[in-house]
XYZ file of C-alpha atoms in Angstrom:
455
model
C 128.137 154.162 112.491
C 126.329 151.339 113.685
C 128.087 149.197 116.761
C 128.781 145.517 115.721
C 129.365 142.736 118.055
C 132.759 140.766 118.276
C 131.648 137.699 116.232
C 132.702 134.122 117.268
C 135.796 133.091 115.528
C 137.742 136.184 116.431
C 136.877 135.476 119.924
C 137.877 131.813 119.677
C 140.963 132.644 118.115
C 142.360 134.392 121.862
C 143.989 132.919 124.305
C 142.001 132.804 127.680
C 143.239 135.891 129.134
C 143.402 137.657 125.874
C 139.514 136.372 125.934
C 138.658 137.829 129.134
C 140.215 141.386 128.721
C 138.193 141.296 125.824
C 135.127 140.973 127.422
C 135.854 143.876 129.846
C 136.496 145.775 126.788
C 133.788 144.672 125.041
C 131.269 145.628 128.583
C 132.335 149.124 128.481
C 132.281 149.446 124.690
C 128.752 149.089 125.309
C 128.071 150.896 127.990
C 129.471 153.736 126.277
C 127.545 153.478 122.702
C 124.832 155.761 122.610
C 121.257 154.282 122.773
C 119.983 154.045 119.373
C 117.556 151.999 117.514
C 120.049 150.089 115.833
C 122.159 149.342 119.017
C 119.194 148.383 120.988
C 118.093 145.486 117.611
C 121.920 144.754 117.842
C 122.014 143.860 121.639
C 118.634 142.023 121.361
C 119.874 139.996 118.361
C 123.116 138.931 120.539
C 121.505 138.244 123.451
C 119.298 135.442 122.002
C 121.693 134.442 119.154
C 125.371 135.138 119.318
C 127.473 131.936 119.684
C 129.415 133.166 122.814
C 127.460 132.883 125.776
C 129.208 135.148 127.187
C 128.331 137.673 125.071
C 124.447 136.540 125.257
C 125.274 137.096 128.930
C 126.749 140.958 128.441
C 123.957 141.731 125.850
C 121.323 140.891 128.506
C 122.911 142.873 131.257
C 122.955 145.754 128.848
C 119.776 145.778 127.546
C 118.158 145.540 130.789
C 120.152 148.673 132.291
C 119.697 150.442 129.225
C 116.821 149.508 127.382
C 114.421 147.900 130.209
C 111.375 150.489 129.229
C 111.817 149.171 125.488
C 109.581 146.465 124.462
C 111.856 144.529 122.094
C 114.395 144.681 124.756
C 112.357 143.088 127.180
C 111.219 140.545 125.063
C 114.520 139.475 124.048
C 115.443 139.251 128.192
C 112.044 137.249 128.401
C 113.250 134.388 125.367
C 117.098 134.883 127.222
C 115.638 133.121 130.453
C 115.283 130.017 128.396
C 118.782 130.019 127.363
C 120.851 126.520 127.329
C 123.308 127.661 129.532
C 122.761 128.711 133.027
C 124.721 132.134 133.692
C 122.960 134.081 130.408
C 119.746 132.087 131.867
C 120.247 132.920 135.625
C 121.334 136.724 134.570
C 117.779 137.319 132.349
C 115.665 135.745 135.514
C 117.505 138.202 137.876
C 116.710 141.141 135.569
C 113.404 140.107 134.887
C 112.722 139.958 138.395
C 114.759 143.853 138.659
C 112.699 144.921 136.362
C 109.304 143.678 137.551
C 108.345 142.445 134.082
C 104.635 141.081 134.434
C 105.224 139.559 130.651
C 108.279 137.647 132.089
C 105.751 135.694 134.399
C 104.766 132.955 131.831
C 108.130 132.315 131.045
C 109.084 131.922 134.878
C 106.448 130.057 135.774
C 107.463 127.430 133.163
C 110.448 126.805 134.948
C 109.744 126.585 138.396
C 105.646 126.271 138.420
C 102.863 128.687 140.038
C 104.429 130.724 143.460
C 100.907 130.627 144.618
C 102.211 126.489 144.823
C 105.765 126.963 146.055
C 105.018 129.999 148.471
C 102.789 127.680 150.470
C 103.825 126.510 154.356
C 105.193 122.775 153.757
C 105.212 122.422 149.903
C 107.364 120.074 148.192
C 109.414 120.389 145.199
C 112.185 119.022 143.298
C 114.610 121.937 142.882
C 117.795 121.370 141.483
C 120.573 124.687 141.853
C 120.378 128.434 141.541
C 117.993 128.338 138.714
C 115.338 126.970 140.723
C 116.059 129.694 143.597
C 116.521 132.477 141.282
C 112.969 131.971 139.370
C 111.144 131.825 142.845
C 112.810 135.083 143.783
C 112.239 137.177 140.789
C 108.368 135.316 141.096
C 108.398 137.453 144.370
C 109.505 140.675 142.728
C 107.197 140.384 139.830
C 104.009 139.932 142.036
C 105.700 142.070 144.960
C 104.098 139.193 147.197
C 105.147 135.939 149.265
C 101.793 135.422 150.254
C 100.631 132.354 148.590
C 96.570 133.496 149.199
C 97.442 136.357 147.708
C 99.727 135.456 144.911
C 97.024 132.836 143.157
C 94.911 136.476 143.131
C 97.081 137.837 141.388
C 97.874 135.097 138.667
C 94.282 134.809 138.551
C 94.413 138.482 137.418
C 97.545 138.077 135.567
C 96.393 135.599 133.339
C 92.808 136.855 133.147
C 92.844 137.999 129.727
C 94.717 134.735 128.318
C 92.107 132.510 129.969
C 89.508 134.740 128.161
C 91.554 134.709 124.844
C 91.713 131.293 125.085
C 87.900 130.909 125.692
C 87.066 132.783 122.872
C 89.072 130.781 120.498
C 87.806 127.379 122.361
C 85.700 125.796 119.641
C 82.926 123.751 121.392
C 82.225 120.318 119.510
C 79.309 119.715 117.635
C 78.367 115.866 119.015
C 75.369 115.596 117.142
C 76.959 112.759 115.003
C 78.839 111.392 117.951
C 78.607 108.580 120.574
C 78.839 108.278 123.694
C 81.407 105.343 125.243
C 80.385 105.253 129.214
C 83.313 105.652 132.005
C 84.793 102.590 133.822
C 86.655 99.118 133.259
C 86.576 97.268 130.132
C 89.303 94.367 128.432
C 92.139 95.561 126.442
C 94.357 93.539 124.371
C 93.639 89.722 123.522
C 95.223 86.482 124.285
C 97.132 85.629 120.647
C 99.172 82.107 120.727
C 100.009 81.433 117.090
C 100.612 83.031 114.114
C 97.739 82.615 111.314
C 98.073 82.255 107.504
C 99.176 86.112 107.361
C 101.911 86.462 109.160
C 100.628 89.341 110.998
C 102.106 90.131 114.675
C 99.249 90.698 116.559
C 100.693 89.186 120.228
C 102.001 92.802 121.005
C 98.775 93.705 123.070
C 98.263 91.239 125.759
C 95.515 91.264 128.229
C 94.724 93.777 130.560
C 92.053 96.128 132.260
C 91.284 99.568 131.073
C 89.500 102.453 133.295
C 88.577 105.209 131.379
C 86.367 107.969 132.406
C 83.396 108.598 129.886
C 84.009 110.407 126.397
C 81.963 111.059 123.003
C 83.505 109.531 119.879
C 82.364 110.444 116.366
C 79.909 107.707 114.783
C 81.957 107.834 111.424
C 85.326 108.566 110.195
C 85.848 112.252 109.434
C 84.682 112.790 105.667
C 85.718 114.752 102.984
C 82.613 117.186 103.269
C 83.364 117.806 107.141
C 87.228 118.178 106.555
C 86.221 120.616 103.284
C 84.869 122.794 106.218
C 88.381 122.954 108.656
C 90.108 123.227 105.040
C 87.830 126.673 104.313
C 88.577 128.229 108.033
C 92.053 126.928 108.026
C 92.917 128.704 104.381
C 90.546 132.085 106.192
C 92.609 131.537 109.423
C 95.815 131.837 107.203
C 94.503 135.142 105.314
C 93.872 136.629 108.873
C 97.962 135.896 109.875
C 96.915 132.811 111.934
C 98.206 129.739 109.847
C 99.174 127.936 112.711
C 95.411 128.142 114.905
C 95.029 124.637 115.601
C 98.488 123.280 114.370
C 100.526 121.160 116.579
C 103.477 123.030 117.829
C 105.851 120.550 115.965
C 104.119 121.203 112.706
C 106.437 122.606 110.230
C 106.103 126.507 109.266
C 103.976 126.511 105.852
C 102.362 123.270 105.914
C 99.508 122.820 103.828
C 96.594 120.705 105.266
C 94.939 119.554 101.875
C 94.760 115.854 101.502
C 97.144 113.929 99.070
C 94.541 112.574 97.103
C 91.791 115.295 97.600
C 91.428 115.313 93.741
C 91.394 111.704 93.284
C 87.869 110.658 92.080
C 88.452 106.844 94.031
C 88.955 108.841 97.612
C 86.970 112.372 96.871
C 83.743 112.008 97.143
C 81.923 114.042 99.515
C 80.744 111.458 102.020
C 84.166 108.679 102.079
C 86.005 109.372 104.686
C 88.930 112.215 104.606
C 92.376 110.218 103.817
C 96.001 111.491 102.626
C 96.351 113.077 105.828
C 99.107 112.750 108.071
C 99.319 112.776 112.011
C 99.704 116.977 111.890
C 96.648 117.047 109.688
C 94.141 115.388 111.511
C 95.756 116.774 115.218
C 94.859 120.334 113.246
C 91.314 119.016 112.256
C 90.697 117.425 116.277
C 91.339 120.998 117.517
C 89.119 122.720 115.042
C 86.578 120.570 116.155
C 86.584 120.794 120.056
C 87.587 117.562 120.356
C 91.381 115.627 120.090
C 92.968 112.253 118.499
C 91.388 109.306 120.438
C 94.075 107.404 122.274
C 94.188 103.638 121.220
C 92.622 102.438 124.582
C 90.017 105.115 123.681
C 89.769 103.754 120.388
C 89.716 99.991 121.517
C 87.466 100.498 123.976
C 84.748 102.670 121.445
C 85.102 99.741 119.086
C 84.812 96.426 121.245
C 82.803 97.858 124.262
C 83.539 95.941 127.836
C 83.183 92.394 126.785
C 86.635 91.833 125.069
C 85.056 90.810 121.447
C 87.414 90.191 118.857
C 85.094 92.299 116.193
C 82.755 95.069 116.649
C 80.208 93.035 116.215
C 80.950 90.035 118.402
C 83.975 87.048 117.982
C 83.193 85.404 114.798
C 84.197 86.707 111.471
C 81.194 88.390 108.930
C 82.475 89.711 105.704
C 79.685 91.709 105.192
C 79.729 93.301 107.992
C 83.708 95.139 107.386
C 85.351 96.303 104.245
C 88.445 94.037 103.702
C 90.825 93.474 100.836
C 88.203 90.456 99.872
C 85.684 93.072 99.027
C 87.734 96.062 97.759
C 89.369 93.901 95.587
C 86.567 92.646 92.658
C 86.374 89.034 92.471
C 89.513 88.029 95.151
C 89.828 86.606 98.420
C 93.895 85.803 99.142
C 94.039 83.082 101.752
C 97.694 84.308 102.899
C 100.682 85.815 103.505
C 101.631 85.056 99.660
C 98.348 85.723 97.786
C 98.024 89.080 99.719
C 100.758 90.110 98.909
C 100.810 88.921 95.188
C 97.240 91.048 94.790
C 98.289 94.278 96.481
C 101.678 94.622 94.392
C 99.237 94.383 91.401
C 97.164 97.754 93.025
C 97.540 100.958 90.917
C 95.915 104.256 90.316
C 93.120 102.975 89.049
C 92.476 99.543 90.293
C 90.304 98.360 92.566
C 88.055 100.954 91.290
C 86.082 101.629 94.289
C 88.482 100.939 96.947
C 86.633 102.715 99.982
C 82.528 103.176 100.581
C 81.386 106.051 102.308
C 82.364 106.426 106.038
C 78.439 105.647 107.258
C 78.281 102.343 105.412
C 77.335 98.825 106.554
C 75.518 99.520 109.847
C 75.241 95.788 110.546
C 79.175 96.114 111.654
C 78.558 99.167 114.606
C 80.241 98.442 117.465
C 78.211 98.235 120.621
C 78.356 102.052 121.155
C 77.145 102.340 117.692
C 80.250 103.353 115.659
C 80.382 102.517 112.115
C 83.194 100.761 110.391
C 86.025 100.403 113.089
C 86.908 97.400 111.211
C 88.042 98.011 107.758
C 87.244 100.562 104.997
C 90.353 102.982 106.402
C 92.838 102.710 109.133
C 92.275 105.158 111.608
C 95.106 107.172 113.029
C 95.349 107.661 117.268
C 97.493 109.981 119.658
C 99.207 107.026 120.777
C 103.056 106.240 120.073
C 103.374 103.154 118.745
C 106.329 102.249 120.793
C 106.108 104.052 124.620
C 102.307 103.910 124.175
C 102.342 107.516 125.885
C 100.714 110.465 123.909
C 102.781 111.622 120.892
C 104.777 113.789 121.481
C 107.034 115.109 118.321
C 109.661 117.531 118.412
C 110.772 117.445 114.655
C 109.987 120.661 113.239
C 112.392 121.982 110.374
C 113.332 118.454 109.728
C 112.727 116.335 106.555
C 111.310 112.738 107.569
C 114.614 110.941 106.119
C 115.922 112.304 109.205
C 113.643 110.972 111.726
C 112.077 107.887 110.004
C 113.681 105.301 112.522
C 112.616 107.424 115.359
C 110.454 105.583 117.652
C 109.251 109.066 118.839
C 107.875 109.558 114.951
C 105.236 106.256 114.896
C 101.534 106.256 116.246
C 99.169 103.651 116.387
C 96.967 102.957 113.535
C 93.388 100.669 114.497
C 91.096 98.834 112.386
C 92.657 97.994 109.440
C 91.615 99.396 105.831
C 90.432 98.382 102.373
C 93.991 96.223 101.968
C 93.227 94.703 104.844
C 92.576 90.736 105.942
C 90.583 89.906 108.491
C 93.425 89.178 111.201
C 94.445 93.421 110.742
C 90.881 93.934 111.567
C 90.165 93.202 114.619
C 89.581 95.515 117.961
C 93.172 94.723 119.198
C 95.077 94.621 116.038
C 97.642 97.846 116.163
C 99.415 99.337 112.807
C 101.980 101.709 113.302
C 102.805 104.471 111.098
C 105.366 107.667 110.827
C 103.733 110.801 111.508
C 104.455 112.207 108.526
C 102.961 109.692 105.538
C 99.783 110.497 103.987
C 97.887 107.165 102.753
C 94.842 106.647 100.892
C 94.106 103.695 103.263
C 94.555 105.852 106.550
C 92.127 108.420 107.970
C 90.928 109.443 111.270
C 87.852 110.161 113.633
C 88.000 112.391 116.666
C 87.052 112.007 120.634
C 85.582 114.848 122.805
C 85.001 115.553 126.814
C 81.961 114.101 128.237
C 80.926 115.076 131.714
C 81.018 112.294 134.110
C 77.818 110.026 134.946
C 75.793 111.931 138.131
C-alpha cells in the first residue's frame, strides 16, 4: 500500500503538543517505509509542496538519507533550498552540501554569490543570519575547496558546459539594416512650460544629460516579413519542446506570439511594420534577434542625436516628414483636444483605410543616425517602466491583466507617437505609457544590439 502524508487540516486540527508527537511519529513512520518508487515521488512531492513546513522539513531530511543517489530526490532537495521559510531552506542547503551535489551549485550560488568572491582575504558582503553562513559552507563541501584561486577553477569547470550551451543558442544579430548611435553625452528630456491645444502632459521628462556607451539600433521598425521569420522558428522551437526559447520568464505558459491583427489587410502587409504585439512579444522577437528592447534613453537618444532637437529632423514641425493623425486620417487636420478626439471616436475597422505606410517610408524624417520614422506611423514599445524608469521587470505570470492593470510594475514607455497621433505626441521626448499586456494596431517595436566601444 502506498504511504500517504498527514495532510494539513488534520494537522491543524491538534493541539501543539498533540502536533509535535505527531511529527515524531510521523519521522519514524518514514524512516521505517520501505524505499519504493512511489514513496520516494511521495516524499519529493511533500518536500516542495505540502502546506506544513514542517513536514517539507521531514520530507527533505528523508529523502536525502534515503534517496540522495536518486535523481528526482535530489532535485526536489535542490528546488527545497529556495523554500519561503528558513528551517526546510537551511535543512536542504545542509544536505546539499552532505551530499556534495555539484547540481545544487547554481541554486547556492543564487543565494549567497560565487565562493571564488566570498572565499577571498578581505571581501565584503552583506550577510544577514544562518542562511547566509550555511550556503557558504555547503559552497565549501560541494567544491571540497576554500581556496578562492582555486574555487573560480572549478566554477569555471562547473559551469563549462552551460557557458557553451548558452553559446550555442546565442543568436548573433544580423546589423545589416541597423545603425549605429556613437557612445557618450547627449540631452534628454526638454524644457515644457505650458500646456498646448492637446492637452497632452509632456512636462514629465525634464532636462538632463545622458552617457551612454555606443549601440546599433535597427533603421526601421520590425516588419511583418522579419517578424514572419521569429513566428516560423518560434512555432519549430515549440515542435522541438522549446516553446519558451526566447520568452521572458514572466511570460505566461502557452502564449501564442502571432500578432492581433496579423490577418488584417490595413496592418499585414509584408513591409508595415509588425503591430498587435504586446511587451512579451516583441521581448521574445529582441532575443531571437541578438539584440534586446531599447531603453527610452536609448531610444531618445537614436532619435534626436546630441543636440536636444525637438524632431528627428531638427525643432520645427514638417508634416511631411512624420505620419500623424493629419495624414492617416483622409482629408482632416483636428486643431485640439476636442476635434481629436471627435475624429478618433469616429475610427473603425475599416476607416482610415491606410492607416500605417511601410516601416522604411519618408526618408526626409531620419533622425541624425539615420533611423526612419521615430516620429509617427507606430508607437514604439521600450524596456523602460513607465513609472521607476528602471528596466521592466514583471513578475505576473498565471495572472489575468484585470489583476494587475493598476500596477505600476505592468506599464513601459511607449516613444514616437503613431498614426493617431498630433504633433505634440511626436516628438523625441514625448513618453506614452502602456500595460504590458495590450496589443495595438498603433504600437510596434524596433530592437537595439551591443556595439563594441570606439578604439
Amino acid at each position: 500500500m502506498r504511504y500517504e502524508l498527514p495532510d494539513a487540516p488534520s494537522l491543524t486540527a491538534l493541539a501543539d503538543g498533540e502536533y509535535l508527537d505527531r511529527l515524531r511519529v510521523l519521522k519514524k513512520e518514514l524512516d521505517q517505509e520501505p524505499a519504493t518508487p512511489d514513496f520516494e515521488h511521495e516524499l519529493c512531492r511533500g518536500a516542495v509542496k505540502h502546506p506544513d513546513w514542517n513536514v517539507r522539513r521531514i520530507c527533505v531530511e528523508t529523502l536525502s538519507g534515503r534517496f540522495g543517489d536518486c535523481p528526482a530526490a535530489r532535485e526536489a532537495i535542490c528546488a527545497a533550498t529556495h523554500d519561503d521559510v528558513d528551517w526546510v531552506a537551511f535543512t536542504a542547503i545542509n544536505a546539499v552540501g552532505a551530499l556534495r551535489m555539484p547540481e545544487a551549485a547554481e541554486h547556492l550560488i543564487r543565494i549567497s554569490g560565487w565562493p571564488s568572491n566570498f572565499s577571498r582575504p578581505a571581501h565584503a558582503r552583506k550577510p544577514v543570519g544562518c542562511g547566509a553562513a550555511l550556503t557558504k559552507r555547503a559552497l565549501w563541501e560541494i567544491f571540497g575547496s576554500r581556496d578562492a584561486d582555486e574555487l573560480r577553477r572549478l566554477e569555471d569547470e562547473h559551469f563549462a558546459r552551460l557557458r557553451e550551451e548558452v553559446a550555442a543558442s546565442r543568436r548573433e544579430p544580423d546589423l545589416g539594416d541597423a545603425v549605429l548611435v556613437p557612445g557618450g553625452l547627449s540631452i534628454g528630456g526638454a524644457r515644457v512650460s505650458e500646456v498646448g491645444p492637446f492637452q497632452m502632459d509632456d512636462a514629465d521628462n525634464p532636462p538632463r544629460v545622458v552617457e551612454l556607451p555606443p549601440f546599433h539600433i535597427d533603421r526601421v521598425t520590425v516588419t511583418n516579413e522579419r517578424y514572419a521569420r521569429f513566428l516560423a522558428d518560434a512555432e519549430a522551437a515549440a515542435r522541438d519542446g522549446d516553446a519558451a526559447r526566447w520568452a521572458h520568464p514572466d511570460q505566461g505558459d502557452g502564449k501564442d506570439h502571432t500578432p492581433a491583427h496579423w490577418r488584417d489587410p490595413r496592418f499585414n502587409h509584408p513591409s508595415y511594420p509588425v503591430v498587435g504585439v504586446d511587451w512579451y512579444d516583441a521581448y521574445a522577437f529582441a532575443r531571437w534577434a541578438g539584440g534586446r528592447l531599447p531603453s527610452e534613453d536609448e531610444w531618445e537618444k537614436a532619435a534626436r542625436g546630441t543636440d536636444g532637437r525637438r524632431y528627428p529632423w531638427g525643432d520645427a514641425w514638417d508634416s511631411t516628414r512624420a505620419h500623424g493623425v493629419a495624414t492617416a486620417y483622409p482629408g482632416q487636420d483636428p486643431r485640439d483636444l476636442a476635434e481629436l478626439e471627435a475624429l478618433l471616436v469616429r475610427t473603425s475597422l475599416t476607416w482610415p483605410p491606410e492607416p500605417v505606410l511601410a516601416a522604411d517610408s519618408l526618408p526626409r524624417g531620419a533622425s541624425p543616425y539615420g533611423a526612419l520614422n521615430m516620429a509617427g506611423n507606430v508607437w514604439e514599445l521600450t524596456r523602460t517602466n513607465f513609472f521607476s524608469r528602471q528596466d521592466m521587470a514583471p513578475f505576473f505570470k498565471g495572472r489575468s491583466g484585470s489583476e494587475f492593470m493598476n500596477r505600476p510594475e505592468a506599464f513601459h514607455v511607449l516613444k514616437g507617437g503613431t498614426w493617431t497621433s498630433p504633433p505634440v505626441c511626436m516628438t523625441t521626448y514625448y513618453r506614452g505609457k502602456d500595460l504590458l499586456t495590450d496589443r495595438h494596431n498603433e504600437v510596434g517595436f524596433r530592437c537595439v544590439y551591443a556595439a563594441a566601444p570606439a578604439a
